[in-house]
Amino acid sequence: MRTTRSTPRKSPLTVLLTALIMLLGLLALAPTAAQGAEPTTQATGIHISNGRLLEGNGNDFVMRGVNHAHTWYPNQTQSLRDVKALGANTVRVVLADGHRWTANTAADVAAVVAQCKANRLICVLEVHDTTGYGEDAAAGTLDQAADYWIGLKSVLAGQENYVVINIGNEPWGNTDPAGWTAPTIAAVQKLRAAGFEHTIMVDAPNWGQDWQGVMRANAQSVYNADTTGNLIFSIHMYSVFDTAAEITDYLNAFVAAELPILIGEFGGPADQWGDPDEDTMMATAEQLDLGYLAWSWSGNTDPILDLSIGFDPTQLSSWGQRIFNGANGIAQTSEEATIYAGTGTDTQAPTTPGTPAASATTATSTNLTWTASTDNVGVAGYDVVRVASGGTETTVAASTTSTVTVTGLTATTAYTFAVYARDAAGNRSSRSATVNVTTSQGGGTPGVSCSVAYRVVGEWQGGFQGDITLRNTGTTALTNWTLGFSFANGQTISNMWGGTPTQTGAAVSVVPASYTATIPAAGSVTVGFIGVKGATNAAPTAFTVNGTACTTS
């Protein structure tokens, strides 16, 4: 379950080695003569000084925020506004460089940065395709990630006050983690040679948890290799860190060596490998004035790690309540970056955008264009909302220009859309007039051949978790699929990942997410969900794809 959307845990066979390796790591981080050297290049924005993360004006900055899986949920742009409203000062944004997942374009990344700034957040941007390199055959390299960042230089240059570049997520697995050091140094130096002046963040090996102490032992040499001195280390704390001693020893070792560090990901819920000690993580980070970024806002393959249920800020999970409202939590300890000081004096909202016009409408998307708004300071971007019957709104897209393509729509379905404009101070315009759009008939692959496996993962009183694996048994790729089935005992779906459900009575129709939309011949995708049930929870007995019956297994 905890694979592409969260950090794999250590194998139980590694537990006995962890304590000894962490103890030896204390010695490896002893200060060296090179430690106090002044950088040869002065930072223009967020930077490092004496082991501390500072803003461009010299003020200390302690990150308090969350991770958000933007690359898999590109339409959930309201999430940045929601985490800000709950008190976060930073968001770590998951991006893809095209090696494993579809690359986020320069325009998309520019829009994310604009959204961070509009919501007064510091933006940590990370490439997720590197996760578990050396152990996961699908993972990309840090060098490939560095090339991706270089391709984005035009939209990142000048954003040094607002953006930190996390080169690659968990860029080494548990196989030969000593191989992490040289590629990390090379990637940092490649970005500096390309002219990047941002603070750079590097993740540890061992799926980010460094249980073999490689980052700890080599942190000084990696730091010294960055001629600007503007590099910060990121440790990911999951079940490897299940005792207070492991957590405090690791963080204090970096602080004593004046090497900057933060907890770039962490989880609290227990799993089969252990029970992370999130209380000590948060308390120690607060004591040492170190940043932390919780994993993750919503949409995990294992929903126990969702801070919010279904991207709804009014429905925080117990994990979300702990992070935002618990002891040493975000609401209690977060302070907004001072770069935004004074921007709140702008109280004038942008003018109302023009009525959007729809064009190039297909079965799953439509292009919307509207007359741009004006503002006394400047329009930062636009939020496109779907307006449902009764007037409820759901944000479906965001743009820094007056046009956007809304994707992920269902065939032969009527939609109503409208637009809001916003400025950098967070002021929002009144809503535009609406436009009605009806998508065309679905164009799914003809001649569908499929099989479906339905599974109940777990049950509790009143609810359950399930998943559905859809396999393409045909000889050509299956695209634009719609899965249909019916529950027998009044069950309802309350949250789904990997697809979007529509339920009318017992009948359920599921359309894919962007990353499950195409199923190659002989391939499969899995969607998971949380459901509500009564005393009986029988599995559906029949499934269709694009109207064609599938076999069950």
Protein backbone atom coordinates (compact mmCIF):
# COMPACT_ATOMS: atom_id res chain seq x y z
CA MET A 1 0.00 0.00 0.00
CA ARG A 2 2.66 2.52 0.99
CA THR A 3 4.54 2.66 -2.28
CA THR A 4 4.36 5.45 -4.81
CA ARG A 5 2.48 7.82 -2.53
CA SER A 6 4.48 7.36 0.66
CA THR A 7 7.78 6.12 2.00
CA PRO A 8 8.48 2.38 2.16
CA ARG A 9 9.52 1.29 5.65
CA LYS A 10 12.64 -0.60 6.64
CA SER A 11 12.74 -4.37 6.54
CA PRO A 12 12.52 -5.97 10.01
CA LEU A 13 15.96 -7.52 9.37
CA THR A 14 17.52 -4.07 9.57
CA VAL A 15 16.22 -3.16 13.01
CA LEU A 16 19.08 -4.74 15.00
CA LEU A 17 21.69 -2.78 13.03
CA THR A 18 20.06 0.61 13.37
CA ALA A 19 21.11 1.53 16.92
CA LEU A 20 24.80 0.72 16.34
CA ILE A 21 24.92 2.58 13.02
CA MET A 22 23.26 5.67 14.49
CA LEU A 23 25.78 5.69 17.34
CA LEU A 24 28.69 5.47 14.92
CA GLY A 25 27.13 8.28 12.91
CA LEU A 26 27.57 10.66 15.84
CA LEU A 27 31.32 10.39 15.43
CA ALA A 28 31.10 10.87 11.66
CA LEU A 29 29.42 14.23 12.09
CA ALA A 30 32.12 15.73 14.30
CA PRO A 31 32.92 19.30 13.12
CA THR A 32 35.77 19.63 10.64
CA ALA A 33 38.11 22.46 9.78
CA ALA A 34 36.17 23.18 6.61
CA GLN A 35 32.94 23.64 8.50
CA GLY A 36 33.25 27.34 9.19
CA ALA A 37 34.31 28.35 5.69
CA GLU A 38 32.45 31.25 4.14
CA PRO A 39 30.58 30.46 0.90
CA THR A 40 32.02 31.93 -2.27
CA THR A 41 28.59 33.10 -3.49
CA GLN A 42 26.14 35.10 -1.40
CA ALA A 43 22.53 33.92 -1.61
CA THR A 44 19.91 36.22 -3.06
CA GLY A 45 16.98 34.75 -1.11
CA ILE A 46 16.39 31.88 1.31
CA HIS A 47 19.86 30.73 2.37
CA ILE A 48 21.96 28.97 5.01
CA SER A 49 24.14 30.63 7.62
CA ASN A 50 25.84 28.88 10.56
CA GLY A 51 23.69 25.83 10.08
CA ARG A 52 20.42 27.76 10.09
CA LEU A 53 17.86 28.33 7.34
CA LEU A 54 17.35 32.07 6.88
CA GLU A 55 15.24 34.28 4.67
CA GLY A 56 16.88 36.74 2.32
CA ASN A 57 16.48 39.48 4.95
CA GLY A 58 18.42 37.40 7.51
CA ASN A 59 15.41 36.35 9.59
CA ASP A 60 15.40 32.77 10.84
CA PHE A 61 12.81 30.59 9.07
CA VAL A 62 11.47 27.35 10.53
CA MET A 63 9.37 25.31 8.11
CA ARG A 64 6.05 24.09 9.44
CA GLY A 65 3.95 22.44 6.78
CA VAL A 66 2.87 19.40 4.81
CA ASN A 67 3.56 17.46 1.63
CA HIS A 68 1.06 17.71 -1.22
CA ALA A 69 0.92 15.19 -4.11
CA HIS A 70 0.37 17.74 -6.87
CA THR A 71 1.68 15.63 -9.75
CA TRP A 72 -0.96 12.92 -9.15
CA TYR A 73 -3.75 15.34 -8.26
CA PRO A 74 -3.11 18.40 -10.46
CA ASN A 75 -6.67 19.67 -10.10
CA GLN A 76 -6.52 19.85 -6.31
CA THR A 77 -5.04 23.35 -6.41
CA GLN A 78 -7.26 24.55 -3.56
CA SER A 79 -5.12 22.39 -1.26
CA LEU A 80 -2.50 25.14 -0.95
CA ARG A 81 -5.15 27.56 0.22
CA ASP A 82 -6.52 24.97 2.63
CA VAL A 83 -3.21 24.10 4.30
CA LYS A 84 -2.42 27.80 4.64
CA ALA A 85 -5.78 28.39 6.33
CA LEU A 86 -4.86 25.66 8.83
CA GLY A 87 -1.64 27.52 9.71
CA ALA A 88 1.10 26.03 7.50
CA ASN A 89 3.93 28.30 6.36
CA THR A 90 5.43 25.82 3.85
CA VAL A 91 4.24 23.18 1.41
CA ARG A 92 6.42 20.51 -0.18
CA VAL A 93 5.02 19.92 -3.67
CA VAL A 94 5.40 16.55 -5.40
CA LEU A 95 6.45 16.95 -9.05
CA ALA A 96 7.53 14.47 -11.74
CA ASP A 97 10.36 14.81 -14.27
CA GLY A 98 8.91 12.42 -16.85
CA HIS A 99 11.04 9.37 -16.05
CA ARG A 100 8.33 7.52 -14.12
CA TRP A 101 5.33 9.83 -14.17
CA THR A 102 4.22 12.47 -16.67
CA ALA A 103 6.48 15.49 -16.33
CA ASN A 104 5.04 18.66 -14.84
CA THR A 105 5.46 21.40 -17.43
CA ALA A 106 7.18 24.72 -16.87
CA ALA A 107 3.79 26.45 -17.05
CA ASP A 108 2.39 24.12 -14.40
CA VAL A 109 5.36 24.65 -12.09
CA ALA A 110 5.11 28.42 -12.57
CA ALA A 111 1.43 28.21 -11.62
CA VAL A 112 2.27 26.21 -8.48
CA VAL A 113 4.84 28.81 -7.42
CA ALA A 114 2.30 31.58 -8.06
CA GLN A 115 -0.25 29.71 -5.95
CA CYS A 116 2.27 29.33 -3.12
CA LYS A 117 2.98 33.04 -3.24
CA ALA A 118 -0.69 33.96 -3.46
CA ASN A 119 -1.27 31.88 -0.33
CA ARG A 120 1.82 33.26 1.43
CA LEU A 121 3.58 29.89 1.57
CA ILE A 122 7.20 28.93 1.01
CA CYS A 123 7.34 26.35 -1.78
CA VAL A 124 9.62 23.29 -1.57
CA LEU A 125 9.56 21.65 -5.01
CA GLU A 126 10.66 18.02 -5.31
CA VAL A 127 11.04 15.42 -8.09
CA HIS A 128 9.47 12.12 -6.99
CA ASP A 129 10.73 9.91 -9.85
CA THR A 130 14.03 9.23 -8.04
CA THR A 131 12.34 7.39 -5.16
CA GLY A 132 14.24 4.23 -4.20
CA TYR A 133 16.86 4.31 -6.97
CA GLY A 134 19.10 1.25 -6.92
CA GLU A 135 16.36 -0.90 -5.41
CA ASP A 136 13.29 0.16 -7.38
CA ALA A 137 13.98 -0.51 -11.07
CA ALA A 138 11.44 2.14 -12.09
CA ALA A 139 13.27 4.98 -10.32
CA GLY A 140 15.18 7.70 -12.12
CA THR A 141 18.57 9.18 -11.26
CA LEU A 142 19.53 12.39 -9.52
CA ASP A 143 21.32 13.44 -12.70
CA GLN A 144 18.06 13.15 -14.63
CA ALA A 145 16.31 15.15 -11.93
CA ALA A 146 19.00 17.84 -12.15
CA ASP A 147 18.43 18.08 -15.90
CA TYR A 148 14.71 18.55 -15.25
CA TRP A 149 15.40 21.45 -12.88
CA ILE A 150 17.73 23.03 -15.43
CA GLY A 151 14.89 22.85 -17.94
CA LEU A 152 12.76 24.85 -15.49
CA LYS A 153 15.33 27.54 -14.82
CA SER A 154 13.38 30.18 -16.73
CA VAL A 155 10.42 29.90 -14.33
CA LEU A 156 12.47 29.39 -11.14
CA ALA A 157 15.07 32.13 -11.56
CA GLY A 158 14.09 35.14 -9.48
CA GLN A 159 12.02 33.02 -7.07
CA GLU A 160 14.85 32.42 -4.57
CA ASN A 161 12.92 34.19 -1.79
CA TYR A 162 10.02 31.77 -2.17
CA VAL A 163 11.31 28.45 -3.54
CA VAL A 164 13.61 25.70 -2.23
CA ILE A 165 14.65 23.00 -4.71
CA ASN A 166 14.55 19.44 -3.32
CA ILE A 167 16.55 17.71 -6.07
CA GLY A 168 15.00 14.24 -5.78
CA ASN A 169 12.78 12.38 -3.34
CA GLU A 170 14.42 9.51 -1.39
CA PRO A 171 16.96 9.05 -4.18
CA TRP A 172 18.39 5.74 -3.05
CA GLY A 173 16.87 2.55 -1.67
CA ASN A 174 18.41 -0.01 0.69
CA THR A 175 20.68 -1.59 -1.95
CA ASP A 176 24.25 -0.29 -1.64
CA PRO A 177 23.23 3.09 -0.15
CA ALA A 178 26.88 4.14 -0.05
CA GLY A 179 26.39 4.90 -3.74
CA TRP A 180 24.25 7.91 -2.72
CA THR A 181 27.08 10.31 -1.94
CA ALA A 182 28.81 10.89 -5.29
CA PRO A 183 25.60 11.35 -7.36
CA THR A 184 24.26 13.74 -4.74
CA ILE A 185 27.38 15.89 -4.91
CA ALA A 186 27.34 15.76 -8.71
CA ALA A 187 23.70 16.84 -8.91
CA VAL A 188 24.25 19.76 -6.54
CA GLN A 189 27.28 20.93 -8.48
CA LYS A 190 25.44 20.54 -11.80
CA LEU A 191 22.70 22.90 -10.60
CA ARG A 192 25.24 25.42 -9.30
CA ALA A 193 27.14 25.29 -12.60
CA ALA A 194 23.84 26.03 -14.36
CA GLY A 195 23.49 29.20 -12.28
CA PHE A 196 20.91 28.18 -9.68
CA GLU A 197 21.15 30.31 -6.54
CA HIS A 198 18.28 28.72 -4.62
CA THR A 199 18.75 26.81 -1.41
CA ILE A 200 18.99 23.14 -2.41
CA MET A 201 17.54 20.32 -0.30
CA VAL A 202 18.91 16.76 -0.48
CA ASP A 203 17.14 13.64 0.80
CA ALA A 204 18.80 10.72 2.55
CA PRO A 205 19.23 7.19 1.13
CA ASN A 206 17.50 4.11 2.62
CA TRP A 207 14.21 5.43 1.22
CA GLY A 208 14.92 8.73 2.98
CA GLN A 209 15.42 7.23 6.46
CA ASP A 210 19.23 6.81 6.49
CA TRP A 211 19.09 3.84 8.84
CA GLN A 212 22.58 2.82 7.67
CA GLY A 213 23.94 6.30 8.40
CA VAL A 214 25.32 7.11 4.94
CA MET A 215 24.02 10.68 4.80
CA ARG A 216 25.01 11.20 8.40
CA ALA A 217 28.57 10.03 7.72
CA ASN A 218 28.98 12.01 4.49
CA ALA A 219 26.94 15.13 5.23
CA GLN A 220 29.97 17.34 5.77
CA SER A 221 31.59 16.37 2.46
CA VAL A 222 28.34 16.89 0.59
CA TYR A 223 27.83 20.27 2.24
CA ASN A 224 31.40 21.35 1.49
CA ALA A 225 30.90 20.47 -2.20
CA ASP A 226 28.30 23.25 -2.56
CA THR A 227 30.33 26.39 -3.16
CA THR A 228 27.41 28.60 -2.06
CA GLY A 229 26.93 26.85 1.27
CA ASN A 230 23.17 26.98 0.68
CA LEU A 231 22.29 23.33 1.10
CA ILE A 232 19.99 21.68 3.65
CA PHE A 233 19.64 17.98 4.48
CA SER A 234 16.27 16.25 4.69
CA ILE A 235 15.67 13.17 6.83
CA HIS A 236 12.42 11.23 6.41
CA MET A 237 11.21 9.76 9.69
CA TYR A 238 8.91 6.75 9.65
CA SER A 239 9.13 3.45 11.53
CA VAL A 240 12.95 3.46 11.62
CA PHE A 241 12.50 6.29 14.12
CA ASP A 242 10.31 4.56 16.68
CA THR A 243 12.22 5.55 19.82
CA ALA A 244 12.97 8.96 21.31
CA ALA A 245 16.70 8.21 21.46
CA GLU A 246 16.97 7.51 17.73
CA ILE A 247 15.22 10.78 16.88
CA THR A 248 17.05 13.06 19.27
CA ASP A 249 20.46 11.51 18.54
CA TYR A 250 20.07 11.95 14.80
CA LEU A 251 18.84 15.55 14.84
CA ASN A 252 21.22 16.70 17.57
CA ALA A 253 24.20 15.28 15.66
CA PHE A 254 23.50 17.61 12.72
CA VAL A 255 22.82 20.60 14.95
CA ALA A 256 26.05 20.04 16.89
CA ALA A 257 27.97 19.95 13.61
CA GLU A 258 26.20 23.15 12.41
CA LEU A 259 24.84 21.28 9.42
CA PRO A 260 21.32 22.38 8.43
CA ILE A 261 18.62 19.72 8.57
CA LEU A 262 14.85 19.35 8.66
CA ILE A 263 12.34 16.49 8.81
CA GLY A 264 11.24 16.60 5.18
CA GLU A 265 8.67 13.81 5.60
CA PHE A 266 7.33 11.94 8.60
CA GLY A 267 4.40 9.78 9.57
CA GLY A 268 2.77 8.89 12.84
CA PRO A 269 0.40 5.96 12.28
CA ALA A 270 1.85 2.54 13.11
CA ASP A 271 2.49 -0.05 10.41
CA GLN A 272 3.78 -3.62 10.23
CA TRP A 273 7.35 -2.47 10.85
CA GLY A 274 6.81 -0.29 13.89
CA ASP A 275 5.19 2.76 15.40
CA PRO A 276 6.94 6.06 14.57
CA ASP A 277 7.38 8.35 17.57
CA GLU A 278 5.86 11.49 16.04
CA ASP A 279 5.51 13.15 19.44
CA THR A 280 9.28 13.18 19.92
CA MET A 281 9.86 14.21 16.30
CA MET A 282 7.64 17.27 16.67
CA ALA A 283 8.83 18.16 20.16
CA THR A 284 12.51 17.89 19.22
CA ALA A 285 12.01 19.89 16.03
CA GLU A 286 10.38 22.62 18.10
CA GLN A 287 13.11 22.50 20.76
CA LEU A 288 15.89 22.74 18.16
CA ASP A 289 14.01 25.17 15.86
CA LEU A 290 14.11 22.70 12.98
CA GLY A 291 11.54 22.45 10.22
CA TYR A 292 9.11 19.60 9.68
CA LEU A 293 6.81 18.72 6.78
CA ALA A 294 4.23 16.01 7.48
CA TRP A 295 3.30 13.35 4.91
CA SER A 296 0.79 14.03 3.42
CA TRP A 297 -2.25 16.20 2.74
CA SER A 298 -4.50 13.66 0.98
CA GLY A 299 -4.70 11.01 -1.75
CA ASN A 300 -2.36 8.34 -0.34
CA THR A 301 -2.62 4.77 -1.54
CA ASP A 302 -2.76 4.01 2.17
CA PRO A 303 -5.32 6.53 3.45
CA ILE A 304 -4.14 6.14 7.04
CA LEU A 305 -1.48 8.72 6.12
CA ASP A 306 -4.01 11.25 4.78
CA LEU A 307 -4.09 14.40 6.91
CA SER A 308 -7.41 15.37 5.35
CA ILE A 309 -10.08 13.00 4.09
CA GLY A 310 -10.80 13.48 0.41
CA PHE A 311 -8.85 16.79 0.27
CA ASP A 312 -11.50 18.30 2.57
CA PRO A 313 -9.96 20.67 5.17
CA THR A 314 -13.08 20.37 7.32
CA GLN A 315 -12.55 16.60 7.61
CA LEU A 316 -9.15 16.11 9.19
CA SER A 317 -8.16 12.57 10.07
CA SER A 318 -6.80 11.79 13.54
CA TRP A 319 -3.32 12.12 11.95
CA GLY A 320 -4.33 15.51 10.54
CA GLN A 321 -5.68 16.69 13.89
CA ARG A 322 -2.38 15.67 15.49
CA ILE A 323 -0.30 17.60 12.97
CA PHE A 324 -2.34 20.77 12.78
CA ASN A 325 -3.88 21.08 16.23
CA GLY A 326 -1.83 18.87 18.56
CA ALA A 327 1.08 19.66 20.88
CA ASN A 328 3.97 21.26 18.95
CA GLY A 329 1.70 21.19 15.90
CA ILE A 330 1.42 23.62 13.03
CA ALA A 331 -1.26 25.85 14.54
CA GLN A 332 0.80 26.20 17.72
CA THR A 333 4.28 26.71 16.26
CA SER A 334 4.11 27.98 12.67
CA GLU A 335 5.21 31.52 11.80
CA GLU A 336 4.64 33.02 8.37
CA ALA A 337 7.70 33.88 6.28
CA THR A 338 8.54 37.55 6.76
CA ILE A 339 8.96 37.98 2.98
CA TYR A 340 5.18 38.31 3.01
CA ALA A 341 5.17 41.01 5.67
CA GLY A 342 3.31 44.04 4.38
CA THR A 343 1.65 42.24 1.51
CA GLY A 344 -1.46 42.04 3.64
CA THR A 345 -1.84 45.84 3.45
CA ASP A 346 -3.31 45.32 0.00
CA THR A 347 -7.01 44.87 0.73
CA GLN A 348 -8.38 45.58 -2.75
CA ALA A 349 -9.63 42.50 -4.59
CA PRO A 350 -9.19 42.06 -8.34
CA THR A 351 -12.10 42.88 -10.63
CA THR A 352 -14.50 40.11 -11.61
CA PRO A 353 -13.23 37.97 -14.50
CA GLY A 354 -15.24 37.82 -17.69
CA THR A 355 -17.71 35.02 -18.36
CA PRO A 356 -15.72 31.94 -19.41
CA ALA A 357 -16.24 30.53 -22.90
CA ALA A 358 -15.80 26.82 -23.62
CA SER A 359 -14.11 25.31 -26.65
CA ALA A 360 -12.46 22.07 -27.80
CA THR A 361 -14.71 20.06 -25.49
CA THR A 362 -14.09 16.29 -25.57
CA ALA A 363 -15.38 13.38 -23.54
CA THR A 364 -12.92 14.13 -20.72
CA SER A 365 -11.84 17.78 -21.03
CA THR A 366 -12.76 21.30 -22.08
CA ASN A 367 -10.84 24.51 -22.70
CA LEU A 368 -12.07 27.65 -20.89
CA THR A 369 -11.12 31.23 -21.79
CA TRP A 370 -12.25 34.48 -20.12
CA THR A 371 -11.54 38.20 -20.11
CA ALA A 372 -8.71 38.93 -17.68
CA SER A 373 -9.25 40.73 -14.37
CA THR A 374 -7.39 43.86 -13.29
CA ASP A 375 -5.97 44.71 -9.86
CA ASN A 376 -4.39 47.72 -8.18
CA VAL A 377 -1.21 45.69 -7.55
CA GLY A 378 -1.46 42.71 -9.88
CA VAL A 379 -3.45 39.56 -10.53
CA ALA A 380 -1.56 36.49 -9.26
CA GLY A 381 -3.83 33.85 -10.80
CA TYR A 382 -7.27 32.40 -11.34
CA ASP A 383 -9.23 29.57 -9.70
CA VAL A 384 -11.73 27.70 -11.86
CA VAL A 385 -14.61 26.12 -9.94
CA ARG A 386 -17.30 23.64 -10.82
CA VAL A 387 -20.69 24.84 -9.56
CA ALA A 388 -23.03 22.04 -8.57
CA SER A 389 -26.78 22.17 -8.10
CA GLY A 390 -27.47 24.02 -4.87
CA GLY A 391 -24.53 26.34 -5.45
CA THR A 392 -21.72 24.28 -3.88
CA GLU A 393 -18.33 24.81 -5.50
CA THR A 394 -15.31 22.57 -6.14
CA THR A 395 -12.03 23.99 -7.42
CA VAL A 396 -11.06 22.03 -10.54
CA ALA A 397 -8.16 24.01 -12.03
CA ALA A 398 -5.92 27.04 -11.57
CA SER A 399 -4.05 29.22 -14.02
CA THR A 400 -1.82 32.26 -14.08
CA THR A 401 -3.34 33.27 -17.44
CA SER A 402 -6.92 33.77 -18.61
CA THR A 403 -7.23 30.30 -20.13
CA VAL A 404 -7.07 26.76 -18.79
CA THR A 405 -7.90 23.22 -19.85
CA VAL A 406 -10.07 21.36 -17.35
CA THR A 407 -9.38 17.62 -17.46
CA GLY A 408 -10.69 14.52 -15.72
CA LEU A 409 -14.30 15.02 -16.83
CA THR A 410 -16.85 12.29 -17.45
CA ALA A 411 -18.29 11.61 -20.90
CA THR A 412 -21.84 12.76 -21.73
CA THR A 413 -22.08 14.85 -18.55
CA ALA A 414 -23.26 18.42 -18.00
CA TYR A 415 -20.98 20.76 -16.03
CA THR A 416 -21.21 24.37 -14.86
CA PHE A 417 -17.97 26.34 -14.45
CA ALA A 418 -17.03 29.80 -13.14
CA VAL A 419 -13.81 31.71 -12.39
CA TYR A 420 -12.34 33.71 -9.50
CA ALA A 421 -9.29 36.01 -9.70
CA ARG A 422 -6.84 36.46 -6.81
CA ASP A 423 -3.87 38.70 -6.05
CA ALA A 424 -0.62 38.08 -4.17
CA ALA A 425 -2.11 39.36 -0.92
CA GLY A 426 -4.78 36.68 -1.01
CA ASN A 427 -7.66 38.96 -2.00
CA ARG A 428 -10.22 37.17 -4.16
CA SER A 429 -12.60 38.66 -6.69
CA SER A 430 -16.29 37.98 -6.87
CA ARG A 431 -17.23 34.98 -8.97
CA SER A 432 -17.65 35.33 -12.72
CA ALA A 433 -20.82 34.42 -14.50
CA THR A 434 -21.10 30.71 -15.26
CA VAL A 435 -20.78 28.68 -18.43
CA ASN A 436 -22.52 25.37 -19.07
CA VAL A 437 -20.58 22.58 -20.78
CA THR A 438 -21.67 19.07 -21.79
CA THR A 439 -18.92 16.62 -22.60
CA SER A 440 -19.13 14.43 -25.69
CA GLN A 441 -19.79 10.73 -25.79
CA GLY A 442 -16.95 8.61 -24.46
CA GLY A 443 -14.31 7.47 -26.87
CA GLY A 444 -12.95 4.53 -24.96
CA THR A 445 -11.04 1.77 -26.67
CA PRO A 446 -13.36 -0.46 -28.73
CA GLY A 447 -13.29 -4.23 -28.31
CA VAL A 448 -12.70 -4.12 -24.54
CA SER A 449 -11.47 -7.32 -22.90
CA CYS A 450 -11.06 -7.11 -19.17
CA SER A 451 -11.02 -8.81 -15.80
CA VAL A 452 -11.71 -7.31 -12.37
CA ALA A 453 -10.57 -8.35 -8.90
CA TYR A 454 -12.48 -6.81 -5.97
CA ARG A 455 -11.01 -7.02 -2.48
CA VAL A 456 -11.99 -5.85 0.99
CA VAL A 457 -8.74 -4.73 2.64
CA GLY A 458 -10.21 -4.20 6.10
CA GLU A 459 -13.49 -3.62 7.91
CA TRP A 460 -14.66 -1.81 11.02
CA GLN A 461 -18.02 -0.95 12.47
CA GLY A 462 -19.86 1.11 9.88
CA GLY A 463 -17.04 1.22 7.34
CA PHE A 464 -14.47 -0.61 5.26
CA GLN A 465 -11.54 -0.17 2.88
CA GLY A 466 -11.54 -1.86 -0.50
CA ASP A 467 -9.64 -1.94 -3.73
CA ILE A 468 -10.47 -2.89 -7.29
CA THR A 469 -7.84 -4.12 -9.75
CA LEU A 470 -8.82 -3.69 -13.38
CA ARG A 471 -6.78 -5.77 -15.84
CA ASN A 472 -6.69 -5.21 -19.59
CA THR A 473 -6.78 -8.74 -21.06
CA GLY A 474 -6.91 -7.42 -24.62
CA THR A 475 -4.12 -6.87 -27.12
CA THR A 476 -4.27 -3.07 -27.35
CA ALA A 477 -4.05 -0.34 -24.72
CA LEU A 478 -7.28 0.54 -22.92
CA THR A 479 -7.97 4.28 -22.59
CA ASN A 480 -10.76 6.54 -21.32
CA TRP A 481 -12.27 3.62 -19.43
CA THR A 482 -15.37 3.77 -17.26
CA LEU A 483 -15.83 1.00 -14.71
CA GLY A 484 -19.37 0.11 -13.65
CA PHE A 485 -20.69 -2.09 -10.83
CA SER A 486 -23.41 -2.19 -8.16
CA PHE A 487 -23.33 -2.80 -4.44
CA ALA A 488 -25.77 -5.34 -3.01
CA ASN A 489 -26.11 -4.15 0.60
CA GLY A 490 -26.46 -0.37 0.44
CA GLN A 491 -22.73 0.36 0.64
CA THR A 492 -21.55 3.83 -0.41
CA ILE A 493 -18.11 5.16 -1.36
CA SER A 494 -16.94 8.14 0.69
CA ASN A 495 -13.40 8.56 -0.67
CA MET A 496 -11.49 7.08 -3.62
CA TRP A 497 -7.95 7.28 -4.98
CA GLY A 498 -6.91 6.25 -8.46
CA GLY A 499 -10.34 7.16 -9.85
CA THR A 500 -13.38 9.38 -9.40
CA PRO A 501 -16.66 7.68 -8.45
CA THR A 502 -20.25 8.69 -9.20
CA GLN A 503 -22.87 6.77 -7.26
CA THR A 504 -26.63 6.69 -7.82
CA GLY A 505 -28.28 4.34 -5.37
CA ALA A 506 -26.44 1.03 -5.60
CA ALA A 507 -24.91 1.75 -9.02
CA VAL A 508 -21.33 3.06 -9.11
CA SER A 509 -19.47 4.48 -12.12
CA VAL A 510 -15.72 5.13 -11.86
CA VAL A 511 -13.60 7.17 -14.28
CA PRO A 512 -9.80 7.11 -14.00
CA ALA A 513 -7.38 9.59 -12.48
CA SER A 514 -4.72 10.96 -14.84
CA TYR A 515 -2.19 8.34 -13.74
CA THR A 516 -4.60 5.39 -14.22
CA ALA A 517 -6.21 6.55 -17.46
CA THR A 518 -4.27 4.23 -19.77
CA ILE A 519 -3.95 0.49 -19.17
CA PRO A 520 -1.48 -1.21 -21.52
CA ALA A 521 -2.24 -4.60 -23.01
CA ALA A 522 -1.85 -7.23 -20.26
CA GLY A 523 -1.44 -4.41 -17.74
CA SER A 524 -3.57 -3.41 -14.80
CA VAL A 525 -4.42 -0.50 -12.51
CA THR A 526 -5.80 -0.47 -9.00
CA VAL A 527 -8.21 2.02 -7.44
CA GLY A 528 -8.77 2.06 -3.71
CA PHE A 529 -11.59 3.46 -1.65
CA ILE A 530 -13.14 3.98 1.76
CA GLY A 531 -16.76 2.86 2.03
CA VAL A 532 -19.68 3.06 4.42
CA LYS A 533 -21.52 -0.20 5.17
CA GLY A 534 -24.15 -1.80 7.34
CA ALA A 535 -24.09 -5.23 8.94
CA THR A 536 -23.59 -7.01 5.60
CA ASN A 537 -20.85 -6.21 3.11
CA ALA A 538 -21.14 -8.54 0.13
CA ALA A 539 -18.83 -7.93 -2.84
CA PRO A 540 -20.30 -6.80 -6.17
CA THR A 541 -20.77 -9.75 -8.51
CA ALA A 542 -20.60 -8.09 -11.94
CA PHE A 543 -18.40 -5.40 -13.47
CA THR A 544 -18.36 -3.64 -16.83
CA VAL A 545 -15.84 -1.45 -18.63
CA ASN A 546 -17.24 0.94 -21.22
CA GLY A 547 -20.41 -1.17 -21.15
CA THR A 548 -18.63 -4.50 -21.80
CA ALA A 549 -18.85 -7.21 -19.14
CA CYS A 550 -15.57 -8.20 -17.48
CA THR A 551 -14.62 -11.53 -15.98
CA THR A 552 -14.04 -11.58 -12.22
CA SER A 553 -11.19 -13.10 -10.32
